[in-house]
Amino acid sequence: MPPGHCPACPERVLPQGTESRFAPSSPVWSPPGESIPVTKTCLPRDNGQQPWQASCADDYRRHVLFCGTQIIQAKGDGREPAKAVVLRTGFNTAKGDLVRSILYPKPMNFRLYRDAIRFLMFLIGIAGIGMVYTVCVFALNGEAAGEVVKKALDVITIAVPPALPAALTSGIIYTQRRLKRKGIFCISPQRINVCGQLNLICFDKTGTLTEDGLDLWGLVLAKGQSFQNACSFSPGSPVPWGPACGAMVSCHSLVLLDGQVQGDPLDLKMFEATHWEIEESKDDGELACAMIVKPGPKASHAPIRGMAILHQFPFSSALQRMSVIVQEFSGDHHIFMKGAPERVTHFCHPNSVPPSFTSQLQFYTSRGFRVIALAHKTLPAGMPAASLTREDVESNLTFLGFLILENRLKRETRPVLEELTAARIRNVMVTGDNIQTAITVAREAGMILPGSRVILVEASAQVGRPLASITWKLVEESKIDRCSGPEDRHSALGGGPPSGLGSSPFHFCMSGSSYEVITQSFGHLLPKLLLNGTVFARMSPAQKASLVQEFQKMDYFVGMCGDGANDCGALKVAHAGISLSEQEASVASPFTSRTPSVECVPELIRQGRAALVTSFCMFKYMALYSIIQYLGILLLYWQLNTFGNYQFLFQDLAITTLIGMTMSLNGAYPKLVPFRPAARLTSPPLLLSVALNILFSLALQVCGFVLVQKQPWYSADDLLSACAPRNTSLMGSPAPTGLSQGVHGMRNSTGGEEKEEEESYQSYENTTVWLLSTINCLLVAVVFSKGKPFRQPVHKNCKGAKGGRRGRKARPGTFSLMPVSC
């Protein structure tokens, strides 16, 4: 595997004795979603009696080179070049599965589309009734069988509008263009309508609600059974040498690429604070494959010339830690670890962890800081570092202290969350950070309002015991209530909040491990906890996706907003996944914002609501348009009459097509109202609206059909009687220009049978019914062009007004019309 090689087709696993660092050649096609160089290590050494996936557990991705990634460094064991074993090729790879999911997305099971199919079946049933009526009328009047069949088939094309799918799509297309102008890109347009129904948004914390970068705040070192005073970082001042400094310069996944140090932003901040430097090893011996770190010109004095990083156990979201084996130049071997404090202490000697560990950790996390724990140990002399497993390395460590990082809230976060809350849209935080830090950020962001109680839910399952336990405590009062049996657990959680809450609102918070135990052992309590759950911390990528699915089971329309590779699973399963990164999670997410800001969330909901209302308006208009035309045709069939071709053409193109193009131009209303548009076509208000308009159309056309026959000038045989009913001298004079074009022009033109057929359609009833149905279509378009509270009013639809003026330029003289008066 030479550097620069891009395994575009296969996916490979690294056997023992290899290590490589890679970066995606194109972040869009990188299934892991990394935008920075990531270290891949060889498979762990085992007895070979079980599959490698099982022995690696949740960390197996660290040993796999996924399809579509480019290798920038490859190091063997010093004797042979790095090698890899091909696992999968083509569409069987993770990239191929991703491409297949884009080409063939999962069908959206949205109520609108289900109801649309049902309504179309209803229209087909109406068309069937019309066909029976048509066959009876024409057959009883002795029409030819071919003519009866043609007229009956015409009823189907009239009652079931063929342009309905295109009309529904037009609103989505216009909304997609508006989103693009605002920097929001969509690869799944059908999800736009779903955004109009979102009522719960899950937010990642780091990079989404808070700033992407972290600033080093200070070090809190442990000495004996207590913590020392915090050592704050000042600009330009290096970190004094010590085991903690050794952990900061070595325990990272940074690489040197083209003379530039690249890697995770947290590792970069940590390493830059030490003023050390990275260089590649030039040794041909034991350190041939190692990375060298040396003190820089501005670094504090150190008793060593540098260190070589011999082996890495990279960070994993599942393990929440990373470790390295380093060697001082001509000196001892050391182990350094950093990670989540509650995880790192499990691998430290109990005597090295101060008793005030929990209170000290809570002190900093409750103030919104991100806390990283550091640990260290020195390997005995003569122990071969290359033969050590991760279990051997991560044991009996000495706890060093805390590395404190500051993560500031974005300026726009709180206003956006307040806007969503005012619109009755739930906000939930799903993060991999510490739970106390997450609670503090949730308070600052407005997710947890002042005066609300925070209940920390903790669940654990002990090995060897059949029953799991669940506890909760009020975070402010540190008051713990415990459930010992299944009955007690159900009565405590199922009967309401713990005692002492009163009527004040409360929020449940839990970690990923507690969520896992509750899912497996207390499934009946999970919906009750999720109903008021606000903060979910230390969540793995799989747990994030599972949480979104659990919310969906509770009939929530869930949106997920994140910016990292850890959010890809949740972004994919959510109703609307919104990625704030164009590199990492954008392929898995239906929506991607060019600006890494949560301001795109309310904008997407506004546009989604406008698109959903537009789809309903277009559907109702197209259905009413077809029914209006259907009623007019059935009335004329009573006289063996029908509309002419040009009359159909005018209604279909000059009116319906123009209205279908302009009705979707209404933009979204700027304010999010505290209720959502209807999601079903079969809802009572929509059905009542359609039914009343159908009755109005039927009454209008029947009245016109009857009243025109009662006029004194009406004559079924004399088409010119209305022009001069009392002046018989005009009957022999040439007809007016318009009439000659409409009547005599038919007789004087060529096309014999076709012109005679067109002439047979000319009647006062035909003209009256056609004019009334055309006016009715225009009235229905105005009635259904709904504005506030989800769309802009019709009078602001400038493009639609221009389109309407263009539509009125059609020449009425070209249609088969009969005037009712001169």
PDB file of N, CA, C and O in Angstrom, residues 285-350:
ATOM      1  N   GLY A 285      16.554   1.871  12.771  1.00  0.00           N
ATOM      2  CA  GLY A 285      16.481   0.786  13.736  1.00  0.00           C
ATOM      3  C   GLY A 285      15.105   0.627  14.322  1.00  0.00           C
ATOM      4  O   GLY A 285      14.086   0.553  13.613  1.00  0.00           O
ATOM      5  N   GLU A 286      15.048   0.604  15.650  1.00  0.00           N
ATOM      6  CA  GLU A 286      13.788   0.364  16.353  1.00  0.00           C
ATOM      7  C   GLU A 286      12.785   1.495  16.146  1.00  0.00           C
ATOM      8  O   GLU A 286      11.579   1.267  16.145  1.00  0.00           O
ATOM      9  N   LEU A 287      13.288   2.713  15.945  1.00  0.00           N
ATOM     10  CA  LEU A 287      12.412   3.872  15.814  1.00  0.00           C
ATOM     11  C   LEU A 287      12.110   4.213  14.358  1.00  0.00           C
ATOM     12  O   LEU A 287      11.730   5.341  14.046  1.00  0.00           O
ATOM     13  N   ALA A 288      12.275   3.261  13.443  1.00  0.00           N
ATOM     14  CA  ALA A 288      12.098   3.556  12.023  1.00  0.00           C
ATOM     15  C   ALA A 288      10.681   3.983  11.701  1.00  0.00           C
ATOM     16  O   ALA A 288      10.452   4.843  10.848  1.00  0.00           O
ATOM     17  N   CYS A 289       9.700   3.406  12.352  1.00  0.00           N
ATOM     18  CA  CYS A 289       8.295   3.700  12.054  1.00  0.00           C
ATOM     19  C   CYS A 289       7.668   4.635  13.073  1.00  0.00           C
ATOM     20  O   CYS A 289       6.443   4.808  13.077  1.00  0.00           O
ATOM     21  N   ALA A 290       8.474   5.199  13.947  1.00  0.00           N
ATOM     22  CA  ALA A 290       7.928   6.021  15.017  1.00  0.00           C
ATOM     23  C   ALA A 290       7.824   7.478  14.588  1.00  0.00           C
ATOM     24  O   ALA A 290       8.496   7.929  13.650  1.00  0.00           O
ATOM     25  N   MET A 291       6.963   8.225  15.294  1.00  0.00           N
ATOM     26  CA  MET A 291       6.857   9.667  15.121  1.00  0.00           C
ATOM     27  C   MET A 291       7.588  10.334  16.273  1.00  0.00           C
ATOM     28  O   MET A 291       7.429   9.928  17.434  1.00  0.00           O
ATOM     29  N   ILE A 292       8.374  11.353  15.956  1.00  0.00           N
ATOM     30  CA  ILE A 292       9.237  11.999  16.933  1.00  0.00           C
ATOM     31  C   ILE A 292       8.629  13.328  17.350  1.00  0.00           C
ATOM     32  O   ILE A 292       8.165  14.105  16.513  1.00  0.00           O
ATOM     33  N   VAL A 293       8.610  13.608  18.671  1.00  0.00           N
ATOM     34  CA  VAL A 293       8.209  14.905  19.202  1.00  0.00           C
ATOM     35  C   VAL A 293       9.380  15.459  19.998  1.00  0.00           C
ATOM     36  O   VAL A 293       9.988  14.762  20.817  1.00  0.00           O
ATOM     37  N   LYS A 294       9.719  16.740  19.737  1.00  0.00           N
ATOM     38  CA  LYS A 294      10.849  17.390  20.380  1.00  0.00           C
ATOM     39  C   LYS A 294      10.432  18.753  20.896  1.00  0.00           C
ATOM     40  O   LYS A 294       9.535  19.387  20.345  1.00  0.00           O
ATOM     41  N   PRO A 295      11.123  19.231  21.941  1.00  0.00           N
ATOM     42  CA  PRO A 295      10.829  20.585  22.417  1.00  0.00           C
ATOM     43  C   PRO A 295      11.210  21.628  21.372  1.00  0.00           C
ATOM     44  O   PRO A 295      12.266  21.532  20.741  1.00  0.00           O
ATOM     45  N   GLY A 296      10.334  22.600  21.173  1.00  0.00           N
ATOM     46  CA  GLY A 296      10.605  23.679  20.255  1.00  0.00           C
ATOM     47  C   GLY A 296      11.386  24.795  20.930  1.00  0.00           C
ATOM     48  O   GLY A 296      11.667  24.755  22.142  1.00  0.00           O
ATOM     49  N   PRO A 297      11.731  25.841  20.152  1.00  0.00           N
ATOM     50  CA  PRO A 297      12.502  26.958  20.735  1.00  0.00           C
ATOM     51  C   PRO A 297      11.781  27.653  21.880  1.00  0.00           C
ATOM     52  O   PRO A 297      12.428  28.163  22.792  1.00  0.00           O
ATOM     53  N   LYS A 298      10.449  27.699  21.859  1.00  0.00           N
ATOM     54  CA  LYS A 298       9.685  28.403  22.883  1.00  0.00           C
ATOM     55  C   LYS A 298       9.165  27.476  23.976  1.00  0.00           C
ATOM     56  O   LYS A 298       8.435  27.915  24.861  1.00  0.00           O
ATOM     57  N   ALA A 299       9.497  26.186  23.909  1.00  0.00           N
ATOM     58  CA  ALA A 299       9.002  25.236  24.901  1.00  0.00           C
ATOM     59  C   ALA A 299       9.734  25.421  26.219  1.00  0.00           C
ATOM     60  O   ALA A 299      10.857  25.933  26.277  1.00  0.00           O
ATOM     61  N   SER A 300       9.092  25.012  27.284  1.00  0.00           N
ATOM     62  CA  SER A 300       9.721  25.067  28.607  1.00  0.00           C
ATOM     63  C   SER A 300      10.854  24.045  28.683  1.00  0.00           C
ATOM     64  O   SER A 300      10.896  23.069  27.922  1.00  0.00           O
ATOM     65  N   HIS A 301      11.749  24.262  29.612  1.00  0.00           N
ATOM     66  CA  HIS A 301      12.904  23.363  29.737  1.00  0.00           C
ATOM     67  C   HIS A 301      12.435  21.965  30.128  1.00  0.00           C
ATOM     68  O   HIS A 301      11.608  21.781  31.029  1.00  0.00           O
ATOM     69  N   ALA A 302      12.981  20.957  29.426  1.00  0.00           N
ATOM     70  CA  ALA A 302      12.656  19.568  29.705  1.00  0.00           C
ATOM     71  C   ALA A 302      13.952  18.784  29.849  1.00  0.00           C
ATOM     72  O   ALA A 302      14.930  19.040  29.137  1.00  0.00           O
ATOM     73  N   PRO A 303      13.989  17.809  30.748  1.00  0.00           N
ATOM     74  CA  PRO A 303      15.219  17.034  30.960  1.00  0.00           C
ATOM     75  C   PRO A 303      15.504  16.022  29.855  1.00  0.00           C
ATOM     76  O   PRO A 303      16.511  15.311  29.925  1.00  0.00           O
ATOM     77  N   ILE A 304      14.633  15.931  28.862  1.00  0.00           N
ATOM     78  CA  ILE A 304      14.827  14.977  27.762  1.00  0.00           C
ATOM     79  C   ILE A 304      14.913  15.732  26.450  1.00  0.00           C
ATOM     80  O   ILE A 304      14.414  16.846  26.309  1.00  0.00           O
ATOM     81  N   ARG A 305      15.570  15.097  25.455  1.00  0.00           N
ATOM     82  CA  ARG A 305      15.708  15.726  24.145  1.00  0.00           C
ATOM     83  C   ARG A 305      14.481  15.497  23.265  1.00  0.00           C
ATOM     84  O   ARG A 305      14.287  16.174  22.268  1.00  0.00           O
ATOM     85  N   GLY A 306      13.645  14.548  23.623  1.00  0.00           N
ATOM     86  CA  GLY A 306      12.462  14.258  22.849  1.00  0.00           C
ATOM     87  C   GLY A 306      11.933  12.872  23.160  1.00  0.00           C
ATOM     88  O   GLY A 306      12.496  12.134  23.978  1.00  0.00           O
ATOM     89  N   MET A 307      10.843  12.523  22.471  1.00  0.00           N
ATOM     90  CA  MET A 307      10.223  11.215  22.659  1.00  0.00           C
ATOM     91  C   MET A 307       9.781  10.677  21.309  1.00  0.00           C
ATOM     92  O   MET A 307       9.477  11.429  20.368  1.00  0.00           O
ATOM     93  N   ALA A 308       9.744   9.364  21.223  1.00  0.00           N
ATOM     94  CA  ALA A 308       9.280   8.665  20.028  1.00  0.00           C
ATOM     95  C   ALA A 308       7.972   7.956  20.353  1.00  0.00           C
ATOM     96  O   ALA A 308       7.892   7.218  21.348  1.00  0.00           O
ATOM     97  N   ILE A 309       6.952   8.195  19.545  1.00  0.00           N
ATOM     98  CA  ILE A 309       5.650   7.534  19.724  1.00  0.00           C
ATOM     99  C   ILE A 309       5.713   6.202  18.998  1.00  0.00           C
ATOM    100  O   ILE A 309       5.668   6.130  17.763  1.00  0.00           O
ATOM    101  N   LEU A 310       5.850   5.119  19.759  1.00  0.00           N
ATOM    102  CA  LEU A 310       6.040   3.801  19.175  1.00  0.00           C
ATOM    103  C   LEU A 310       4.742   3.177  18.678  1.00  0.00           C
ATOM    104  O   LEU A 310       4.715   2.536  17.628  1.00  0.00           O
ATOM    105  N   HIS A 311       3.680   3.354  19.449  1.00  0.00           N
ATOM    106  CA  HIS A 311       2.420   2.686  19.076  1.00  0.00           C
ATOM    107  C   HIS A 311       1.246   3.492  19.614  1.00  0.00           C
ATOM    108  O   HIS A 311       1.326   4.088  20.695  1.00  0.00           O
ATOM    109  N   GLN A 312       0.171   3.495  18.847  1.00  0.00           N
ATOM    110  CA  GLN A 312      -1.057   4.196  19.238  1.00  0.00           C
ATOM    111  C   GLN A 312      -2.212   3.209  19.366  1.00  0.00           C
ATOM    112  O   GLN A 312      -2.331   2.271  18.583  1.00  0.00           O
ATOM    113  N   PHE A 313      -3.017   3.452  20.372  1.00  0.00           N
ATOM    114  CA  PHE A 313      -4.343   2.839  20.464  1.00  0.00           C
ATOM    115  C   PHE A 313      -5.337   3.983  20.297  1.00  0.00           C
ATOM    116  O   PHE A 313      -5.643   4.686  21.272  1.00  0.00           O
ATOM    117  N   PRO A 314      -5.834   4.219  19.061  1.00  0.00           N
ATOM    118  CA  PRO A 314      -6.545   5.476  18.753  1.00  0.00           C
ATOM    119  C   PRO A 314      -7.828   5.637  19.547  1.00  0.00           C
ATOM    120  O   PRO A 314      -8.401   4.686  20.092  1.00  0.00           O
ATOM    121  N   PHE A 315      -8.280   6.888  19.569  1.00  0.00           N
ATOM    122  CA  PHE A 315      -9.522   7.215  20.255  1.00  0.00           C
ATOM    123  C   PHE A 315     -10.702   6.578  19.543  1.00  0.00           C
ATOM    124  O   PHE A 315     -10.753   6.519  18.313  1.00  0.00           O
ATOM    125  N   SER A 316     -11.665   6.136  20.307  1.00  0.00           N
ATOM    126  CA  SER A 316     -12.885   5.544  19.776  1.00  0.00           C
ATOM    127  C   SER A 316     -14.069   6.086  20.555  1.00  0.00           C
ATOM    128  O   SER A 316     -14.003   6.228  21.788  1.00  0.00           O
ATOM    129  N   SER A 317     -15.152   6.399  19.832  1.00  0.00           N
ATOM    130  CA  SER A 317     -16.357   6.887  20.506  1.00  0.00           C
ATOM    131  C   SER A 317     -16.929   5.843  21.448  1.00  0.00           C
ATOM    132  O   SER A 317     -17.507   6.177  22.484  1.00  0.00           O
ATOM    133  N   ALA A 318     -16.757   4.568  21.108  1.00  0.00           N
ATOM    134  CA  ALA A 318     -17.268   3.508  21.974  1.00  0.00           C
ATOM    135  C   ALA A 318     -16.420   3.371  23.231  1.00  0.00           C
ATOM    136  O   ALA A 318     -16.941   3.165  24.331  1.00  0.00           O
ATOM    137  N   LEU A 319     -15.079   3.497  23.086  1.00  0.00           N
ATOM    138  CA  LEU A 319     -14.188   3.328  24.232  1.00  0.00           C
ATOM    139  C   LEU A 319     -13.981   4.616  25.009  1.00  0.00           C
ATOM    140  O   LEU A 319     -13.625   4.585  26.183  1.00  0.00           O
ATOM    141  N   GLN A 320     -14.144   5.764  24.346  1.00  0.00           N
ATOM    142  CA  GLN A 320     -14.032   7.088  24.978  1.00  0.00           C
ATOM    143  C   GLN A 320     -12.645   7.331  25.575  1.00  0.00           C
ATOM    144  O   GLN A 320     -12.503   7.975  26.607  1.00  0.00           O
ATOM    145  N   ARG A 321     -11.616   6.830  24.915  1.00  0.00           N
ATOM    146  CA  ARG A 321     -10.248   7.039  25.386  1.00  0.00           C
ATOM    147  C   ARG A 321      -9.268   6.682  24.275  1.00  0.00           C
ATOM    148  O   ARG A 321      -9.640   6.054  23.282  1.00  0.00           O
ATOM    149  N   MET A 322      -8.012   7.101  24.441  1.00  0.00           N
ATOM    150  CA  MET A 322      -6.925   6.668  23.585  1.00  0.00           C
ATOM    151  C   MET A 322      -5.657   6.546  24.426  1.00  0.00           C
ATOM    152  O   MET A 322      -5.526   7.188  25.486  1.00  0.00           O
ATOM    153  N   SER A 323      -4.727   5.715  23.961  1.00  0.00           N
ATOM    154  CA  SER A 323      -3.485   5.485  24.686  1.00  0.00           C
ATOM    155  C   SER A 323      -2.335   5.411  23.688  1.00  0.00           C
ATOM    156  O   SER A 323      -2.536   5.085  22.512  1.00  0.00           O
ATOM    157  N   VAL A 324      -1.131   5.707  24.179  1.00  0.00           N
ATOM    158  CA  VAL A 324       0.072   5.625  23.348  1.00  0.00           C
ATOM    159  C   VAL A 324       1.197   5.007  24.167  1.00  0.00           C
ATOM    160  O   VAL A 324       1.222   5.100  25.406  1.00  0.00           O
ATOM    161  N   ILE A 325       2.106   4.371  23.458  1.00  0.00           N
ATOM    162  CA  ILE A 325       3.355   3.876  24.042  1.00  0.00           C
ATOM    163  C   ILE A 325       4.475   4.740  23.481  1.00  0.00           C
ATOM    164  O   ILE A 325       4.634   4.843  22.257  1.00  0.00           O
ATOM    165  N   VAL A 326       5.231   5.378  24.329  1.00  0.00           N
ATOM    166  CA  VAL A 326       6.301   6.275  23.901  1.00  0.00           C
ATOM    167  C   VAL A 326       7.606   5.842  24.570  1.00  0.00           C
ATOM    168  O   VAL A 326       7.614   5.120  25.577  1.00  0.00           O
ATOM    169  N   GLN A 327       8.694   6.320  23.974  1.00  0.00           N
ATOM    170  CA  GLN A 327      10.025   6.046  24.513  1.00  0.00           C
ATOM    171  C   GLN A 327      10.828   7.334  24.522  1.00  0.00           C
ATOM    172  O   GLN A 327      10.925   8.032  23.504  1.00  0.00           O
ATOM    173  N   GLU A 328      11.404   7.640  25.669  1.00  0.00           N
ATOM    174  CA  GLU A 328      12.330   8.760  25.722  1.00  0.00           C
ATOM    175  C   GLU A 328      13.599   8.412  24.945  1.00  0.00           C
ATOM    176  O   GLU A 328      13.966   7.244  24.830  1.00  0.00           O
ATOM    177  N   PHE A 329      14.226   9.421  24.377  1.00  0.00           N
ATOM    178  CA  PHE A 329      15.475   9.176  23.664  1.00  0.00           C
ATOM    179  C   PHE A 329      16.491   8.570  24.646  1.00  0.00           C
ATOM    180  O   PHE A 329      16.881   9.208  25.633  1.00  0.00           O
ATOM    181  N   SER A 330      16.825   7.318  24.345  1.00  0.00           N
ATOM    182  CA  SER A 330      17.781   6.579  25.180  1.00  0.00           C
ATOM    183  C   SER A 330      17.298   6.511  26.622  1.00  0.00           C
ATOM    184  O   SER A 330      18.084   6.647  27.574  1.00  0.00           O
ATOM    185  N   GLY A 331      15.995   6.330  26.769  1.00  0.00           N
ATOM    186  CA  GLY A 331      15.441   6.322  28.119  1.00  0.00           C
ATOM    187  C   GLY A 331      14.360   5.285  28.287  1.00  0.00           C
ATOM    188  O   GLY A 331      14.292   4.271  27.571  1.00  0.00           O
ATOM    189  N   ASP A 332      13.444   5.557  29.223  1.00  0.00           N
ATOM    190  CA  ASP A 332      12.396   4.610  29.595  1.00  0.00           C
ATOM    191  C   ASP A 332      11.231   4.647  28.605  1.00  0.00           C
ATOM    192  O   ASP A 332      11.059   5.578  27.818  1.00  0.00           O
ATOM    193  N   HIS A 333      10.414   3.585  28.731  1.00  0.00           N
ATOM    194  CA  HIS A 333       9.155   3.519  27.993  1.00  0.00           C
ATOM    195  C   HIS A 333       8.022   3.981  28.920  1.00  0.00           C
ATOM    196  O   HIS A 333       8.016   3.647  30.114  1.00  0.00           O
ATOM    197  N   HIS A 334       7.072   4.733  28.335  1.00  0.00           N
ATOM    198  CA  HIS A 334       5.965   5.274  29.121  1.00  0.00           C
ATOM    199  C   HIS A 334       4.646   4.986  28.408  1.00  0.00           C
ATOM    200  O   HIS A 334       4.591   4.817  27.183  1.00  0.00           O
ATOM    201  N   ILE A 335       3.595   4.942  29.213  1.00  0.00           N
ATOM    202  CA  ILE A 335       2.226   4.829  28.712  1.00  0.00           C
ATOM    203  C   ILE A 335       1.489   6.109  29.090  1.00  0.00           C
ATOM    204  O   ILE A 335       1.532   6.528  30.254  1.00  0.00           O
ATOM    205  N   PHE A 336       0.818   6.723  28.124  1.00  0.00           N
ATOM    206  CA  PHE A 336      -0.008   7.893  28.389  1.00  0.00           C
ATOM    207  C   PHE A 336      -1.419   7.619  27.882  1.00  0.00           C
ATOM    208  O   PHE A 336      -1.601   6.997  26.829  1.00  0.00           O
ATOM    209  N   MET A 337      -2.401   8.102  28.639  1.00  0.00           N
ATOM    210  CA  MET A 337      -3.805   7.937  28.253  1.00  0.00           C
ATOM    211  C   MET A 337      -4.543   9.251  28.473  1.00  0.00           C
ATOM    212  O   MET A 337      -4.251   9.992  29.408  1.00  0.00           O
ATOM    213  N   LYS A 338      -5.467   9.526  27.598  1.00  0.00           N
ATOM    214  CA  LYS A 338      -6.408  10.639  27.793  1.00  0.00           C
ATOM    215  C   LYS A 338      -7.780  10.188  27.323  1.00  0.00           C
ATOM    216  O   LYS A 338      -7.903   9.318  26.448  1.00  0.00           O
ATOM    217  N   GLY A 339      -8.825  10.799  27.915  1.00  0.00           N
ATOM    218  CA  GLY A 339     -10.176  10.425  27.537  1.00  0.00           C
ATOM    219  C   GLY A 339     -11.191  10.982  28.511  1.00  0.00           C
ATOM    220  O   GLY A 339     -10.912  11.904  29.288  1.00  0.00           O
ATOM    221  N   ALA A 340     -12.389  10.422  28.472  1.00  0.00           N
ATOM    222  CA  ALA A 340     -13.456  10.844  29.374  1.00  0.00           C
ATOM    223  C   ALA A 340     -13.062  10.530  30.816  1.00  0.00           C
ATOM    224  O   ALA A 340     -12.606   9.413  31.098  1.00  0.00           O
ATOM    225  N   PRO A 341     -13.210  11.488  31.733  1.00  0.00           N
ATOM    226  CA  PRO A 341     -12.744  11.260  33.118  1.00  0.00           C
ATOM    227  C   PRO A 341     -13.349  10.019  33.759  1.00  0.00           C
ATOM    228  O   PRO A 341     -12.638   9.254  34.432  1.00  0.00           O
ATOM    229  N   GLU A 342     -14.659   9.807  33.570  1.00  0.00           N
ATOM    230  CA  GLU A 342     -15.284   8.664  34.220  1.00  0.00           C
ATOM    231  C   GLU A 342     -14.804   7.339  33.642  1.00  0.00           C
ATOM    232  O   GLU A 342     -14.922   6.293  34.291  1.00  0.00           O
ATOM    233  N   ARG A 343     -14.225   7.360  32.437  1.00  0.00           N
ATOM    234  CA  ARG A 343     -13.680   6.144  31.850  1.00  0.00           C
ATOM    235  C   ARG A 343     -12.214   5.949  32.229  1.00  0.00           C
ATOM    236  O   ARG A 343     -11.771   4.828  32.507  1.00  0.00           O
ATOM    237  N   VAL A 344     -11.456   7.029  32.226  1.00  0.00           N
ATOM    238  CA  VAL A 344     -10.028   6.924  32.508  1.00  0.00           C
ATOM    239  C   VAL A 344      -9.780   6.414  33.925  1.00  0.00           C
ATOM    240  O   VAL A 344      -8.863   5.614  34.170  1.00  0.00           O
ATOM    241  N   THR A 345     -10.595   6.845  34.883  1.00  0.00           N
ATOM    242  CA  THR A 345     -10.377   6.428  36.277  1.00  0.00           C
ATOM    243  C   THR A 345     -10.550   4.922  36.472  1.00  0.00           C
ATOM    244  O   THR A 345     -10.012   4.361  37.433  1.00  0.00           O
ATOM    245  N   HIS A 346     -11.282   4.260  35.573  1.00  0.00           N
ATOM    246  CA  HIS A 346     -11.444   2.807  35.686  1.00  0.00           C
ATOM    247  C   HIS A 346     -10.125   2.078  35.479  1.00  0.00           C
ATOM    248  O   HIS A 346      -9.975   0.933  35.913  1.00  0.00           O
ATOM    249  N   PHE A 347      -9.160   2.716  34.795  1.00  0.00           N
ATOM    250  CA  PHE A 347      -7.890   2.067  34.491  1.00  0.00           C
ATOM    251  C   PHE A 347      -6.753   2.596  35.375  1.00  0.00           C
ATOM    252  O   PHE A 347      -5.596   2.266  35.149  1.00  0.00           O
ATOM    253  N   CYS A 348      -7.108   3.453  36.346  1.00  0.00           N
ATOM    254  CA  CYS A 348      -6.104   4.028  37.229  1.00  0.00           C
ATOM    255  C   CYS A 348      -6.102   3.311  38.581  1.00  0.00           C
ATOM    256  O   CYS A 348      -7.131   2.776  39.023  1.00  0.00           O
ATOM    257  N   HIS A 349      -4.960   3.350  39.210  1.00  0.00           N
ATOM    258  CA  HIS A 349      -4.860   2.769  40.549  1.00  0.00           C
ATOM    259  C   HIS A 349      -5.718   3.607  41.500  1.00  0.00           C
ATOM    260  O   HIS A 349      -5.632   4.840  41.508  1.00  0.00           O
ATOM    261  N   PRO A 350      -6.569   2.985  42.316  1.00  0.00           N
ATOM    262  CA  PRO A 350      -7.489   3.763  43.169  1.00  0.00           C
ATOM    263  C   PRO A 350      -6.780   4.758  44.068  1.00  0.00           C
ATOM    264  O   PRO A 350      -7.313   5.832  44.363  1.00  0.00           O
TER     265      PRO A 350
END
